[in-house]
Amino acid sequence: MRLILFGPPGAGKGTQATAIVDALSVPHIATGDILRENVANATELGNRAKQYMDRGDLVPDEVVIDMIADRIAREDARGGFLLDGFPRTVAQARALDEVLERDGHRIDAVLRLLVPDDELVTRLLRRAQEQGRSDDTRDVIENRLAVYRAETEPVLGLYRDRGVLHEIDGTGDISEVRERVLTVVRSLEPAA
Ligand code: B4P
């Protein structure tokens, strides 16, 4: 299965990804995590990405596209993967299609977590207190949400037109959301 977990910042992508990868035994490929690891290790890629991430802007497409193309070419992702936080622009979605089509593959499903904006802000400010992530300040959160609406939401149309988009209520307890997500994932398995 080749899946995408989709949603605004704070929707619970990283949170729910764990249950999905456990259920399907596929690697969890989170662009945010890979970028933060590069920032922490002060790699060339990390040094380039940091300024964008700290503002809540998207890292340039070419950086992220190359990073993901390399990652999904690795042995452990041959049989499938869960992408978390990618694609975030229409250009990234088209590039992903090209990379997959080269091997005769396609995205099987996109799981979209739906959460109202006020709840997203509350969650991210709570995370700021708990983890102190540099992009979880109120101003940066507001920019991340605006960037999501302008640049990321348009990606949904591509997948909706293909009939692979599944919309899931992302409100409520983490365990309630997990059950909803896993119900959808289980419904996909027979088609794999
Ligand atoms: P990400 O790391 O993807 O950050 P995110 O959108 O905040 O998602 P995350 O997975 O961490 O949070 P989650 O919703 O699970 O991206 C960070 C930055 O990297 C971007 O701003 C951008 O600069 C760059 N980037 C990443 N991908 C890129 C790309 N493709 N192109 C360009 N740039 C890219 O959870 C948030 C919080 O909510 C957590 O604290 C969690 O505990 C809590 N939570 C989750 N579910 C909950 C629930 N049901 N109830 C209460 N709290 C809940």
PDB file of C-alpha atoms in Angstrom, residues 58 88-90 142-156:
ATOM      1  CA  LEU A  58       7.438  25.595   3.004  1.00  0.00           C
ATOM      2  CA  ARG A  88       2.402  19.822   0.329  1.00  0.00           C
ATOM      3  CA  THR A  89       2.223  21.566  -3.077  1.00  0.00           C
ATOM      4  CA  VAL A  90       0.753  20.655  -6.464  1.00  0.00           C
ATOM      5  CA  GLU A 142      -0.901  31.291  11.870  1.00  0.00           C
ATOM      6  CA  ASN A 143       1.497  31.497   8.927  1.00  0.00           C
ATOM      7  CA  ARG A 144       1.647  27.688   8.678  1.00  0.00           C
ATOM      8  CA  LEU A 145      -2.157  27.519   8.531  1.00  0.00           C
ATOM      9  CA  ALA A 146      -2.288  30.257   5.871  1.00  0.00           C
ATOM     10  CA  VAL A 147       0.391  28.457   3.825  1.00  0.00           C
ATOM     11  CA  TYR A 148      -1.589  25.220   4.177  1.00  0.00           C
ATOM     12  CA  ARG A 149      -4.765  26.858   2.786  1.00  0.00           C
ATOM     13  CA  ALA A 150      -2.937  28.577  -0.084  1.00  0.00           C
ATOM     14  CA  GLU A 151      -0.419  25.946  -1.168  1.00  0.00           C
ATOM     15  CA  THR A 152      -1.365  22.565   0.266  1.00  0.00           C
ATOM     16  CA  GLU A 153      -5.160  22.348   0.111  1.00  0.00           C
ATOM     17  CA  PRO A 154      -5.192  22.654  -3.708  1.00  0.00           C
ATOM     18  CA  VAL A 155      -3.397  19.270  -3.831  1.00  0.00           C
ATOM     19  CA  LEU A 156      -6.601  17.593  -2.603  1.00  0.00           C
TER      20      LEU A 156
END
